[in-house]
JSON list of C-alpha atoms in Angstrom, two decimals:
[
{"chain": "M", "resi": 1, "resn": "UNK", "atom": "CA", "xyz": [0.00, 0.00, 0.00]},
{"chain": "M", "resi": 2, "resn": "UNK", "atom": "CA", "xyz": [1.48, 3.23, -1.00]},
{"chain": "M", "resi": 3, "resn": "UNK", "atom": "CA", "xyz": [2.46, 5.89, 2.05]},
{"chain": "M", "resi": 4, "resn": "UNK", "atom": "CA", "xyz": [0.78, 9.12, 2.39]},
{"chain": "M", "resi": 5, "resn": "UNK", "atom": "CA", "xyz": [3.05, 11.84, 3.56]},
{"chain": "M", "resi": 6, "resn": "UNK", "atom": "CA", "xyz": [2.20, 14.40, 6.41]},
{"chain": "M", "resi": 7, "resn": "UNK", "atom": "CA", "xyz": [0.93, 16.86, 4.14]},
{"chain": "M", "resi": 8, "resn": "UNK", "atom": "CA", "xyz": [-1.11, 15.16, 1.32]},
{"chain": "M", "resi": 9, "resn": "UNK", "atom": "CA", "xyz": [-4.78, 14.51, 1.66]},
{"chain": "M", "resi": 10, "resn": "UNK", "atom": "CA", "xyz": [-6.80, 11.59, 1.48]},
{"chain": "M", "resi": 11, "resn": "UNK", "atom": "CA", "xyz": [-10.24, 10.79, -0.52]},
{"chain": "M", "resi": 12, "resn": "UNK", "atom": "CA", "xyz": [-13.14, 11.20, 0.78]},
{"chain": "M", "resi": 13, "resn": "UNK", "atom": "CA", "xyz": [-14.20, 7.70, -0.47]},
{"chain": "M", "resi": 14, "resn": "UNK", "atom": "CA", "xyz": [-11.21, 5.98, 1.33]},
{"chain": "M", "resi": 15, "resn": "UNK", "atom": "CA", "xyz": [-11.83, 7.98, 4.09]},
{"chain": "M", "resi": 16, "resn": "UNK", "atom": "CA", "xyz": [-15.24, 6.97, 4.56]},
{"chain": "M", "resi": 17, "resn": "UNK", "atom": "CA", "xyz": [-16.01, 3.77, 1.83]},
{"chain": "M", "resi": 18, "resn": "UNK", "atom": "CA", "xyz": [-19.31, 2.83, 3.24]},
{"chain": "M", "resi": 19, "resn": "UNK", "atom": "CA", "xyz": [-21.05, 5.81, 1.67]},
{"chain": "M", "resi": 20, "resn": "UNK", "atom": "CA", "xyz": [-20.17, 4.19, -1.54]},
{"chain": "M", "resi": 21, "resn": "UNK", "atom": "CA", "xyz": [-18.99, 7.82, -3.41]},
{"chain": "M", "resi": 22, "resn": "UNK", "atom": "CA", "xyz": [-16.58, 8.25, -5.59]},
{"chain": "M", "resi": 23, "resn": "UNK", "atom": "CA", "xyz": [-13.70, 10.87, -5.02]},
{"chain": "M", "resi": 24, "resn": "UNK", "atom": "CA", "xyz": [-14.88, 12.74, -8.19]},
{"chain": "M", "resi": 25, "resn": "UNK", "atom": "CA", "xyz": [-18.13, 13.25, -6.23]},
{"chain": "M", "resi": 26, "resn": "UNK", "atom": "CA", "xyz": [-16.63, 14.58, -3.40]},
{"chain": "M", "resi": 27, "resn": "UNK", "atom": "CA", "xyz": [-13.55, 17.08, -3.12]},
{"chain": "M", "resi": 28, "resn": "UNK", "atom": "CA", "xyz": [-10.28, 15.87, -1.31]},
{"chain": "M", "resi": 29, "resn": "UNK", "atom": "CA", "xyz": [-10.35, 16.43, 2.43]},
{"chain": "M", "resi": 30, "resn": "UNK", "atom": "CA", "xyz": [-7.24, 16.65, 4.49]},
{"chain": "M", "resi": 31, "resn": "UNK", "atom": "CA", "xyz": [-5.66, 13.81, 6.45]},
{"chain": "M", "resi": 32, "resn": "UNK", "atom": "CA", "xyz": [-6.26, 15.26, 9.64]},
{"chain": "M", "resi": 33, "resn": "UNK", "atom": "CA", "xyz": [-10.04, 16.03, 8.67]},
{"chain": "M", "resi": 34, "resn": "UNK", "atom": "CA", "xyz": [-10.89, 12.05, 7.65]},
{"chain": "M", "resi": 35, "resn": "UNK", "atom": "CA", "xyz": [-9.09, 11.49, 11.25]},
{"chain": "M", "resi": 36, "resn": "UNK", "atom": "CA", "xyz": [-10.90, 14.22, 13.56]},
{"chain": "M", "resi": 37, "resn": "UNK", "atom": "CA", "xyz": [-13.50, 11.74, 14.78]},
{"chain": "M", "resi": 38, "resn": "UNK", "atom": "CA", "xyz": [-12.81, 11.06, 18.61]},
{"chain": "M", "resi": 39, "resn": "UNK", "atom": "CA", "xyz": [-11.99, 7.75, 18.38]},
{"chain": "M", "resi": 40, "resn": "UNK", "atom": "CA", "xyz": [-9.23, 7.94, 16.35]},
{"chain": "M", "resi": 41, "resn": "UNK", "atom": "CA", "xyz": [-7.31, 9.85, 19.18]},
{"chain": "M", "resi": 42, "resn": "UNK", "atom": "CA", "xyz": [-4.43, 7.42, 19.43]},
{"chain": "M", "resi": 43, "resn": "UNK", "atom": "CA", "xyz": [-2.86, 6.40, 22.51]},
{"chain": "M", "resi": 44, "resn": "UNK", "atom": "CA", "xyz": [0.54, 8.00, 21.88]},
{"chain": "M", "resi": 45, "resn": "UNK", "atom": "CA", "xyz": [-0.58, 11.64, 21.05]},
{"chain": "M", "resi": 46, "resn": "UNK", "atom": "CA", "xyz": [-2.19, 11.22, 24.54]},
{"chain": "M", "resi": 47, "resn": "UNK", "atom": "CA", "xyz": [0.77, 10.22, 26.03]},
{"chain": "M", "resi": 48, "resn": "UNK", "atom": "CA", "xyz": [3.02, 12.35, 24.20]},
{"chain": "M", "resi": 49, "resn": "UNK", "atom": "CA", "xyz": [0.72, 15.26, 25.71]},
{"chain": "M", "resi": 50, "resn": "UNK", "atom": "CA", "xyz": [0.91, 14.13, 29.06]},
{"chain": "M", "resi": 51, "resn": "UNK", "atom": "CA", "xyz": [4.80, 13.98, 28.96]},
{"chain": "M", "resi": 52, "resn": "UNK", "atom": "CA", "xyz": [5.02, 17.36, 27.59]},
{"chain": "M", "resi": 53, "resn": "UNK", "atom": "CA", "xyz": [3.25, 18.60, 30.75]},
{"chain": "M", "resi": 54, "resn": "UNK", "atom": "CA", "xyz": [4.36, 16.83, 33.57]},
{"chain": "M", "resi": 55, "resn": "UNK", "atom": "CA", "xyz": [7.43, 17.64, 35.14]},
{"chain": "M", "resi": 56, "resn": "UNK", "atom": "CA", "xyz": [10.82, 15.59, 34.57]},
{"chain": "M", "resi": 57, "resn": "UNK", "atom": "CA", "xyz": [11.10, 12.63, 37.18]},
{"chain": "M", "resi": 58, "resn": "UNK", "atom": "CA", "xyz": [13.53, 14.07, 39.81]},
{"chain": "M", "resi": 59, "resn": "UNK", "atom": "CA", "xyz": [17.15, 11.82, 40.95]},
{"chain": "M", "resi": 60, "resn": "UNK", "atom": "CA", "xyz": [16.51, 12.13, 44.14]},
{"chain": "M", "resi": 61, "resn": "UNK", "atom": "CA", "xyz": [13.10, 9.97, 43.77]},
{"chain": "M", "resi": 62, "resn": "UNK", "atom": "CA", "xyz": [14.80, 6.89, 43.57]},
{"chain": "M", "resi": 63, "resn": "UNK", "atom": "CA", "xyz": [15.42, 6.44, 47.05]},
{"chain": "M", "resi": 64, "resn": "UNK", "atom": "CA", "xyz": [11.48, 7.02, 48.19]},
{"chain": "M", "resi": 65, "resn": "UNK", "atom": "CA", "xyz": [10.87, 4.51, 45.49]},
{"chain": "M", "resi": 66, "resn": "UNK", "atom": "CA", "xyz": [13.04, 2.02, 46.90]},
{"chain": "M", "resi": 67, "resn": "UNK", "atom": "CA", "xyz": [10.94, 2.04, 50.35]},
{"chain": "M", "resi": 68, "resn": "UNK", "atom": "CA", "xyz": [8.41, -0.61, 51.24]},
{"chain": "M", "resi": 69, "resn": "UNK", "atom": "CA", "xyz": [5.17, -0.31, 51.68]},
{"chain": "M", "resi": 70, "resn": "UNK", "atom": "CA", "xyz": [3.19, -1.29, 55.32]},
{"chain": "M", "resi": 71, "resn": "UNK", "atom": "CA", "xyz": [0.70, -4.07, 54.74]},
{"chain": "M", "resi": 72, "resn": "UNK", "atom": "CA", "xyz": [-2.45, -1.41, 55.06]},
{"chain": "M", "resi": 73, "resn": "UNK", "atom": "CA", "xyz": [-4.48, -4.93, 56.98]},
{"chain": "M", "resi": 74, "resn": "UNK", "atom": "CA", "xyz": [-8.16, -4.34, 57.56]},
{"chain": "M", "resi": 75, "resn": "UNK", "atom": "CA", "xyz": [-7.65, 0.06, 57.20]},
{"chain": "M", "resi": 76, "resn": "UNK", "atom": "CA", "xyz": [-10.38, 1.30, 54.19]},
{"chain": "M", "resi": 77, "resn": "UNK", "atom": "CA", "xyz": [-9.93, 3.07, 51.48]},
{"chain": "M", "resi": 78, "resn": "UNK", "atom": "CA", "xyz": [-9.86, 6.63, 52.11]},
{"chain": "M", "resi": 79, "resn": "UNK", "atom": "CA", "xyz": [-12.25, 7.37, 49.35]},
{"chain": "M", "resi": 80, "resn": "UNK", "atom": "CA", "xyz": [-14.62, 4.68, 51.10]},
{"chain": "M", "resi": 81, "resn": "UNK", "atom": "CA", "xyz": [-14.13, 6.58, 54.30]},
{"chain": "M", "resi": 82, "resn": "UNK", "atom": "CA", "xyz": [-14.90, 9.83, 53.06]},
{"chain": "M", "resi": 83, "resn": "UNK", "atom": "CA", "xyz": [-17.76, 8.92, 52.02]},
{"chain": "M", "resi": 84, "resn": "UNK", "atom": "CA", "xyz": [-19.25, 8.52, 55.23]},
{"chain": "M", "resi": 85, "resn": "UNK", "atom": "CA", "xyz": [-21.77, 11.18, 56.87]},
{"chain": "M", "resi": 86, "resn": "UNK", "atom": "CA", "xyz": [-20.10, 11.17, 60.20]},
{"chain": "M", "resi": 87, "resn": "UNK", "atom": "CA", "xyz": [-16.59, 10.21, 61.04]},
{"chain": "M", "resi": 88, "resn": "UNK", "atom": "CA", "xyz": [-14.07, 10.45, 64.01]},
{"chain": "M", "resi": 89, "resn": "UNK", "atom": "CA", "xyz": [-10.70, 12.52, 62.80]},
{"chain": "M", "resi": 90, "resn": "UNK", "atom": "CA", "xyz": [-7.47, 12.97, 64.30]},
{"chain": "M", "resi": 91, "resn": "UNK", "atom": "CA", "xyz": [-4.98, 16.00, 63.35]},
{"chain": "M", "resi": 92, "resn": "UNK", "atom": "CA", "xyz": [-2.02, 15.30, 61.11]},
{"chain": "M", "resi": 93, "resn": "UNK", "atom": "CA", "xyz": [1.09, 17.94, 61.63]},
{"chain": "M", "resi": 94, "resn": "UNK", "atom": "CA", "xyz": [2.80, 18.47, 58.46]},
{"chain": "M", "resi": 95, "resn": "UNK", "atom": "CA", "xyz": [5.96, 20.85, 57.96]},
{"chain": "M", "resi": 96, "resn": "UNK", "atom": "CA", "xyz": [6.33, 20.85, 54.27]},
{"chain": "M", "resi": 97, "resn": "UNK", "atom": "CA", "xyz": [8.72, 23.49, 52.39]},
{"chain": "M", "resi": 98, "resn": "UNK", "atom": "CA", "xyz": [7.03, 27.03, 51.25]},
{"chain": "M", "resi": 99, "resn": "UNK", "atom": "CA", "xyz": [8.52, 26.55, 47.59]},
{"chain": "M", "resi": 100, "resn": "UNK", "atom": "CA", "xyz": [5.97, 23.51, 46.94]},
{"chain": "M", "resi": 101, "resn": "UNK", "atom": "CA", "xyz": [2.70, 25.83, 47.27]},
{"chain": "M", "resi": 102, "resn": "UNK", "atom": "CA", "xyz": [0.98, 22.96, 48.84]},
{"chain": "M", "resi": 103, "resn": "UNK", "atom": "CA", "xyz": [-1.70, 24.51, 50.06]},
{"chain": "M", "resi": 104, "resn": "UNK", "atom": "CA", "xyz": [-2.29, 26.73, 47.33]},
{"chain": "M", "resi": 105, "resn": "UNK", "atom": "CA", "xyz": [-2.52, 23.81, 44.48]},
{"chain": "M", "resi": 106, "resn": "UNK", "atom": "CA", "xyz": [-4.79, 21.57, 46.78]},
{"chain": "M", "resi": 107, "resn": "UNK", "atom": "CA", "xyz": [-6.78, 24.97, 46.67]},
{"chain": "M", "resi": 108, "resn": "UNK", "atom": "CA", "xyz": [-6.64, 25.41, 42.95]},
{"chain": "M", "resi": 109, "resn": "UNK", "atom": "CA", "xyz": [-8.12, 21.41, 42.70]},
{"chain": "M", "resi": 110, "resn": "UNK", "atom": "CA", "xyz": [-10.68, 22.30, 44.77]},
{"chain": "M", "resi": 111, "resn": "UNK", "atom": "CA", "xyz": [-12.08, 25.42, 42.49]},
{"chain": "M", "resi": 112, "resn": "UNK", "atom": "CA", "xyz": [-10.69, 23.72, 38.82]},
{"chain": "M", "resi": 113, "resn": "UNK", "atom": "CA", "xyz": [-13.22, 20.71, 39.67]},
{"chain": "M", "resi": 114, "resn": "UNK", "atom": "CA", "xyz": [-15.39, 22.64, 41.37]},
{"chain": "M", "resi": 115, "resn": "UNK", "atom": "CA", "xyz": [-15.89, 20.59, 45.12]},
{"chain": "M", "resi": 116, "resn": "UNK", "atom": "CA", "xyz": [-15.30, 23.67, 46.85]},
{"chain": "M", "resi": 117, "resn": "UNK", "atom": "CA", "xyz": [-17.50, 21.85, 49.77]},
{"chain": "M", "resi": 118, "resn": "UNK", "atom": "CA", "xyz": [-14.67, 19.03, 50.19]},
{"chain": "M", "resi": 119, "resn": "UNK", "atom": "CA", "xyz": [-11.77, 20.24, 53.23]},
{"chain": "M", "resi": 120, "resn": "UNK", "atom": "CA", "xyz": [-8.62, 20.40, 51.74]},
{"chain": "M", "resi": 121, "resn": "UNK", "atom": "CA", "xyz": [-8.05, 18.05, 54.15]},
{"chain": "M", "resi": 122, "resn": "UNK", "atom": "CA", "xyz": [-9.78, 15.15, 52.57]},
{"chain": "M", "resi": 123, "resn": "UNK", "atom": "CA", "xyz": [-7.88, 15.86, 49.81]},
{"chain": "M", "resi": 124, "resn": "UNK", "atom": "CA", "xyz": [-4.61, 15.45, 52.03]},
{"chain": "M", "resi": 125, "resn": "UNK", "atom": "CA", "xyz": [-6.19, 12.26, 53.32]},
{"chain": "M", "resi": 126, "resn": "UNK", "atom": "CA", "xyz": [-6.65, 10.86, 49.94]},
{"chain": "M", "resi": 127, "resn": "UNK", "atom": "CA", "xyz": [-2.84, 11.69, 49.22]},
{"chain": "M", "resi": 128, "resn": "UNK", "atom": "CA", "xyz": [-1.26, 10.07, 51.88]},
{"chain": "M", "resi": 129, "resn": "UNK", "atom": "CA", "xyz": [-3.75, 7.01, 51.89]},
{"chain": "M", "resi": 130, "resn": "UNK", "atom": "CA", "xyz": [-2.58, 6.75, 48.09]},
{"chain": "M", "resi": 131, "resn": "UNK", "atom": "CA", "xyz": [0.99, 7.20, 48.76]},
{"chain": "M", "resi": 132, "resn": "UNK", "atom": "CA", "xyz": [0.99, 4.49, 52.25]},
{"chain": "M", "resi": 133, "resn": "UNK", "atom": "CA", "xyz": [-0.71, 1.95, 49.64]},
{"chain": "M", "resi": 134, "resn": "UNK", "atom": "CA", "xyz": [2.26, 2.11, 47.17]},
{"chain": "M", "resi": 135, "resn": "UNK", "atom": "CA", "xyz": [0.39, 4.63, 44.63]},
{"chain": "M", "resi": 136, "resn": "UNK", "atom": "CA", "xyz": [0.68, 4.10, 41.10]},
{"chain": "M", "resi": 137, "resn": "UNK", "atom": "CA", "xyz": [1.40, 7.42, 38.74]},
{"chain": "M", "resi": 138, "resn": "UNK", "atom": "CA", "xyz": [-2.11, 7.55, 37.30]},
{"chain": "M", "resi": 139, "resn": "UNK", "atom": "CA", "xyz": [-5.53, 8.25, 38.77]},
{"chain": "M", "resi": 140, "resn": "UNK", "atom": "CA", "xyz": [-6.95, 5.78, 37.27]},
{"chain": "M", "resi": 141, "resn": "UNK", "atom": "CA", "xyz": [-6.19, 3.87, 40.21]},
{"chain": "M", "resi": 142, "resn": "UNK", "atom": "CA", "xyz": [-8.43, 6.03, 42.89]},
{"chain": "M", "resi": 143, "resn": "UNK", "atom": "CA", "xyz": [-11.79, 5.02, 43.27]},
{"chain": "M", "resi": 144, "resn": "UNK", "atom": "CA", "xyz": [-14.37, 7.86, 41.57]},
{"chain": "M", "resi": 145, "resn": "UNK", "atom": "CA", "xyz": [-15.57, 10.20, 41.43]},
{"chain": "M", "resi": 146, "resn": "UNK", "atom": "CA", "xyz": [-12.01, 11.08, 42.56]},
{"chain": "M", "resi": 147, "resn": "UNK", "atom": "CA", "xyz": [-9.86, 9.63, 39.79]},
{"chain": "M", "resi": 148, "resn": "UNK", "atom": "CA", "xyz": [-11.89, 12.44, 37.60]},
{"chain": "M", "resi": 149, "resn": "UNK", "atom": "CA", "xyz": [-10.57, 15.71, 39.61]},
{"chain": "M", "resi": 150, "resn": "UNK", "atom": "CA", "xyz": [-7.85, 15.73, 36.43]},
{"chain": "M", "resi": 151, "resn": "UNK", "atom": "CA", "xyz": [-6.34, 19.45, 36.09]},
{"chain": "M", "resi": 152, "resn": "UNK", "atom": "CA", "xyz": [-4.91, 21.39, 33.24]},
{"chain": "M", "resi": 153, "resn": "UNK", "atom": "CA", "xyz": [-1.02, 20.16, 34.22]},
{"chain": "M", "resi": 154, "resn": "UNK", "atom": "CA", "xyz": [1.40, 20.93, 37.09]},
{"chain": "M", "resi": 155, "resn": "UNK", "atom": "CA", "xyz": [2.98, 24.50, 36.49]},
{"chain": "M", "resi": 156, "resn": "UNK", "atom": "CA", "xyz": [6.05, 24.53, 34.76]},
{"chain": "M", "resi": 157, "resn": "UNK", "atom": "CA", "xyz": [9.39, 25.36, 37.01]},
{"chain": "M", "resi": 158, "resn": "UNK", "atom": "CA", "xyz": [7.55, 23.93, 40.08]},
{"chain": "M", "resi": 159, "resn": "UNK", "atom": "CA", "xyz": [10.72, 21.94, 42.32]},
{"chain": "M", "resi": 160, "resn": "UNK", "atom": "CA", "xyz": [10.33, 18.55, 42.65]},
{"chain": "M", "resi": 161, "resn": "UNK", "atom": "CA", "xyz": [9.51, 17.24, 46.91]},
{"chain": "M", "resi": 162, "resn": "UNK", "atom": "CA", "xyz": [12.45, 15.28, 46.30]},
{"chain": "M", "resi": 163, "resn": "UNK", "atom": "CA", "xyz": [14.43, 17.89, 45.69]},
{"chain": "M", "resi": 164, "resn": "UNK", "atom": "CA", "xyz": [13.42, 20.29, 47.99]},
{"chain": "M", "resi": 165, "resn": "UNK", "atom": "CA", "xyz": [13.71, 18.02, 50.61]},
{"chain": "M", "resi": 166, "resn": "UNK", "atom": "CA", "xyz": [17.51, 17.22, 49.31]},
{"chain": "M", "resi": 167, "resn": "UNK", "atom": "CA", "xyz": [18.69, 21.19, 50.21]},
{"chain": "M", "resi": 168, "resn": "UNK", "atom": "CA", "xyz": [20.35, 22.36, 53.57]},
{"chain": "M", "resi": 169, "resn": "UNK", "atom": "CA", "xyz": [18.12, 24.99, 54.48]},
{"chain": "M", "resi": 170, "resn": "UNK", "atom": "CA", "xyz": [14.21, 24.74, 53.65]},
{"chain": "M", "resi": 171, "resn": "UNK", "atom": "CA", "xyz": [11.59, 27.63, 54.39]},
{"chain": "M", "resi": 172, "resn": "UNK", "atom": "CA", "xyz": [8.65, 25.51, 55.87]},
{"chain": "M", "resi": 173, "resn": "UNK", "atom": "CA", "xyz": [5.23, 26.28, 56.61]},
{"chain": "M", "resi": 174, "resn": "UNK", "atom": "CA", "xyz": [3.18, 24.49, 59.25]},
{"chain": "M", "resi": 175, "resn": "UNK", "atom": "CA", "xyz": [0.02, 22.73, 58.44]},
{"chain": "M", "resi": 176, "resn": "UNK", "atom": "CA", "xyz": [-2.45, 20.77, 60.75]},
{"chain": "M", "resi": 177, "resn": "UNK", "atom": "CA", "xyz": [-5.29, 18.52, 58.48]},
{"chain": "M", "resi": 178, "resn": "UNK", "atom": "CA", "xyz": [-8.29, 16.72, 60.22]},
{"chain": "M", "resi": 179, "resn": "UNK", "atom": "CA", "xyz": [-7.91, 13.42, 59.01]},
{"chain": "M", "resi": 180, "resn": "UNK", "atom": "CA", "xyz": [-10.34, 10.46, 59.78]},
{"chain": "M", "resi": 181, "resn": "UNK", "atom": "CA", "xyz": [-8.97, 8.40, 62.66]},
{"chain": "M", "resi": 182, "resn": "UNK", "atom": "CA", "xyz": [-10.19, 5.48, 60.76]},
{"chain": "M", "resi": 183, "resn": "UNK", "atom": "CA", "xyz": [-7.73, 6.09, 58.02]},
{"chain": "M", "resi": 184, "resn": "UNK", "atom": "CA", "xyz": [-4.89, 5.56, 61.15]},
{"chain": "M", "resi": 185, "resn": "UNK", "atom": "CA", "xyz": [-2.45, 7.69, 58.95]},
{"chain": "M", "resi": 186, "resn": "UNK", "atom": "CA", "xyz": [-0.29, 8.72, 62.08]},
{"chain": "M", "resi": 187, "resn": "UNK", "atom": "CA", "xyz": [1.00, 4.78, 62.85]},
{"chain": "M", "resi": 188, "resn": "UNK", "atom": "CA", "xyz": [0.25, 4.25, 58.54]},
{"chain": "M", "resi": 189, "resn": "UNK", "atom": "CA", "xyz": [3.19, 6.79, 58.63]},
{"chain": "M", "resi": 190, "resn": "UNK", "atom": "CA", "xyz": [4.90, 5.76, 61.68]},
{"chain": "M", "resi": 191, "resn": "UNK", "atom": "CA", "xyz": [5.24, 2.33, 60.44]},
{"chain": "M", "resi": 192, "resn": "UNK", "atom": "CA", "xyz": [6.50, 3.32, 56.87]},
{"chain": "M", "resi": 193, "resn": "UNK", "atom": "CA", "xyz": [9.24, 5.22, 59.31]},
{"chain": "M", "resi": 194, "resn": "UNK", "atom": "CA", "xyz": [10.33, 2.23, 60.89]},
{"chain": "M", "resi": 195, "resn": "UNK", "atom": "CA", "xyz": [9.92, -0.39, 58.11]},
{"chain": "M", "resi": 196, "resn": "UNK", "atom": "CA", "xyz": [12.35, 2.14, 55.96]},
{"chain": "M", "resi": 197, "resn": "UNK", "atom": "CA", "xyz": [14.62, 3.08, 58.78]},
{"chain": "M", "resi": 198, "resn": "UNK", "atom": "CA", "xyz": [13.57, 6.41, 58.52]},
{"chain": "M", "resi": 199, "resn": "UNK", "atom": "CA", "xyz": [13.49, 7.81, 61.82]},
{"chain": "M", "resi": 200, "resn": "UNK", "atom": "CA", "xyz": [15.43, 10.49, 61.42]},
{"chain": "M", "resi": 201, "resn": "UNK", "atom": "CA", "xyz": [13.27, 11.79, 58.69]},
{"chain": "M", "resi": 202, "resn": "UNK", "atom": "CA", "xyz": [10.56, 14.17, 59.96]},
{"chain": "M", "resi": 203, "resn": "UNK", "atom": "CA", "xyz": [6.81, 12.69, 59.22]},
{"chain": "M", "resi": 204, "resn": "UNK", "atom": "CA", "xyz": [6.15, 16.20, 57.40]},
{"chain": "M", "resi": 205, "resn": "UNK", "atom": "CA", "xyz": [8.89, 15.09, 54.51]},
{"chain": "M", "resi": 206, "resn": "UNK", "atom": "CA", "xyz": [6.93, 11.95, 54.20]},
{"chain": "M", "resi": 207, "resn": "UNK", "atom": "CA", "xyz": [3.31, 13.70, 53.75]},
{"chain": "M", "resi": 208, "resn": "UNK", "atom": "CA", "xyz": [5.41, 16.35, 51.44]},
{"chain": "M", "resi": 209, "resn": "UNK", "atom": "CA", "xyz": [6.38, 13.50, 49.12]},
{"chain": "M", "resi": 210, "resn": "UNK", "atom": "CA", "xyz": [3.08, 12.30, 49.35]},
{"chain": "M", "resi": 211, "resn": "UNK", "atom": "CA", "xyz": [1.12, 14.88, 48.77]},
{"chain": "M", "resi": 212, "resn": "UNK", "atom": "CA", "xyz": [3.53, 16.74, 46.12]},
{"chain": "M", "resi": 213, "resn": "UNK", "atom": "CA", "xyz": [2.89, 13.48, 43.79]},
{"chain": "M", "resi": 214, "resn": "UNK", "atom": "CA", "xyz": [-0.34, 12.89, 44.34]},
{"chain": "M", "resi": 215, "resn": "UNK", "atom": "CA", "xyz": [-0.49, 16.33, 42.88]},
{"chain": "M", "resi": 216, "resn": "UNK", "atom": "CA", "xyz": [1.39, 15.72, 40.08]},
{"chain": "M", "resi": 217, "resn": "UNK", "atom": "CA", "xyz": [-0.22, 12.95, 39.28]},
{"chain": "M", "resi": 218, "resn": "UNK", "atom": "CA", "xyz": [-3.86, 14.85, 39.23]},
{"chain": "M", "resi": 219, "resn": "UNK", "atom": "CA", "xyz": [-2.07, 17.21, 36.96]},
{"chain": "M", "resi": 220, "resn": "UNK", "atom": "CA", "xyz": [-2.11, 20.20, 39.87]}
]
C-alpha cells in the first residue's frame, strides 16, 4: 500500500467507503479532517501530551521509590471513608517546604473541579492514603468520582519534593489537616518510618512526598 506523507490529503471515499462515493463526487479532504472523529485519538498523542506537561522525574526519587510499603491490613480506602456522613478525625502535623505551594494547588483542585465543599483536608487524606498503599502514577487507580478531579497540568518550574527536601536549608510552613482516625495515617506513617529506617526523617517530609505526587499525578 502506497504511504501518504504528512501533508497530502486523502479521498473522501477511502476515508469513509461505506457511503459508496466516488472521489470525483466529493472534493479531497485533508488527512487530519478524515481522522478528527474522537476515536481515532491514538494512545501515543495522549501520552506524548501528558509527557510534555508533567514535570521531569527528579534523581533524588529513587530512594522514596526504593521504600516498602506497610501491609495497610483491615484500614479502608480513604475514598470509602470519606464517604461517610459522620466520622471520628485525628490531626495530622505536616511541615512541608514554602517553595511547593501545597496549600495553594490543593486549593486550585478544589475550584478547577469545582468541590469547593470538600476540606482540603480530605484531599490530604486521599494523598497520603494513596501514597501508604504504594500509589501508582495515574488516577486511574483512585476510586471515583475522585480519579476524575484531572487538572490542566502541574505548572512549569515547580521543584520537585524530592528535591526540595535534598537542600540544607528549607523555608517551611506548618500545616495541621483533620484526618479520619479510621484512616490511622499517624501509625500508617509511623510504620512506613520504621519499616524504611527512617526515623530520622521528619513525618512532614513523608506527607510532602506524598502529597507533592499525588499532585502531580492529578495534573495540579
Amino acid at each position: 500500500m502506497a504511504q501518504v506523507a504528512a501533508g497530502d490529503t486523502v479521498p473522501a471515499q477511502a476515508a469513509r467507503p461505506d457511503e459508496g462515493q466516488t472521489a470525483e463526487a466529493m472534493p479531497d479532504v485533508p488527512k487530519a479532517a478524515a481522522a478528527s472523529q474522537p476515536t481515532a485519538i491514538s494512545g501515543d498523542l495522549v501520552v506524548a501530551a501528558f509527557a510534555n506537561r508533567a514535570p521531569a522525574v527528579s534523581f533524588n526519587a529513587a530512594m522514596w521509590d526504593t521504600h516498602a510499603v506497610p501491609p495497610s491490613g483491615s484500614v479502608p480506602r480513604a475514598e470509602e471513608v470519606l464517604n461517610q456522613r459522620f466520622m471520628t478525625r485525628e490531626t495530622l502535623n505536616a511541615s512541608v517546604p514554602k517553595k511547593l505551594d501545597i496549600p495553594y494547588r490543593v486549593e486550585v483542585l478544589r475550584v478547577v473541579s469545582g468541590i469547593n465543599q470538600i476540606p482540603p483536608a480530605d484531599l490530604v487524606a486521599v494523598a497520603v492514603d494513596w501514597f501508604l498503599r504504594g500509589g501508582k502514577p495515574s488516577p486511574d487507580e483512585m476510586l471515583p468520582p475522585w480519579n476524575t478531579y484531572v487538572g490542566p497540568g502541574t505548572p512549569e518550574g515547580l521543584v520537585q519534593a524530592e528535591d526540595a527536601l535534598q537542600e540544607r536549608f528549607i523555608d517551611r510552613e506548618q500545616l495541621k489537616w483533620q484526618t479520619p482516625s479510621a484512616l490511622q495515617l499517624g501509625q500508617r506513617l509511623a510504620m512506613y518510618r520504621v519499616m524504611n529506617r527512617l526515623t530520622k526523617v521528619p513525618v512532614g517530609d513523608i506527607v510532602t512526598v506524598a502529597v507533592d505526587r499525588w499532585l502531580r499525578v492529578m495534573q495540579y
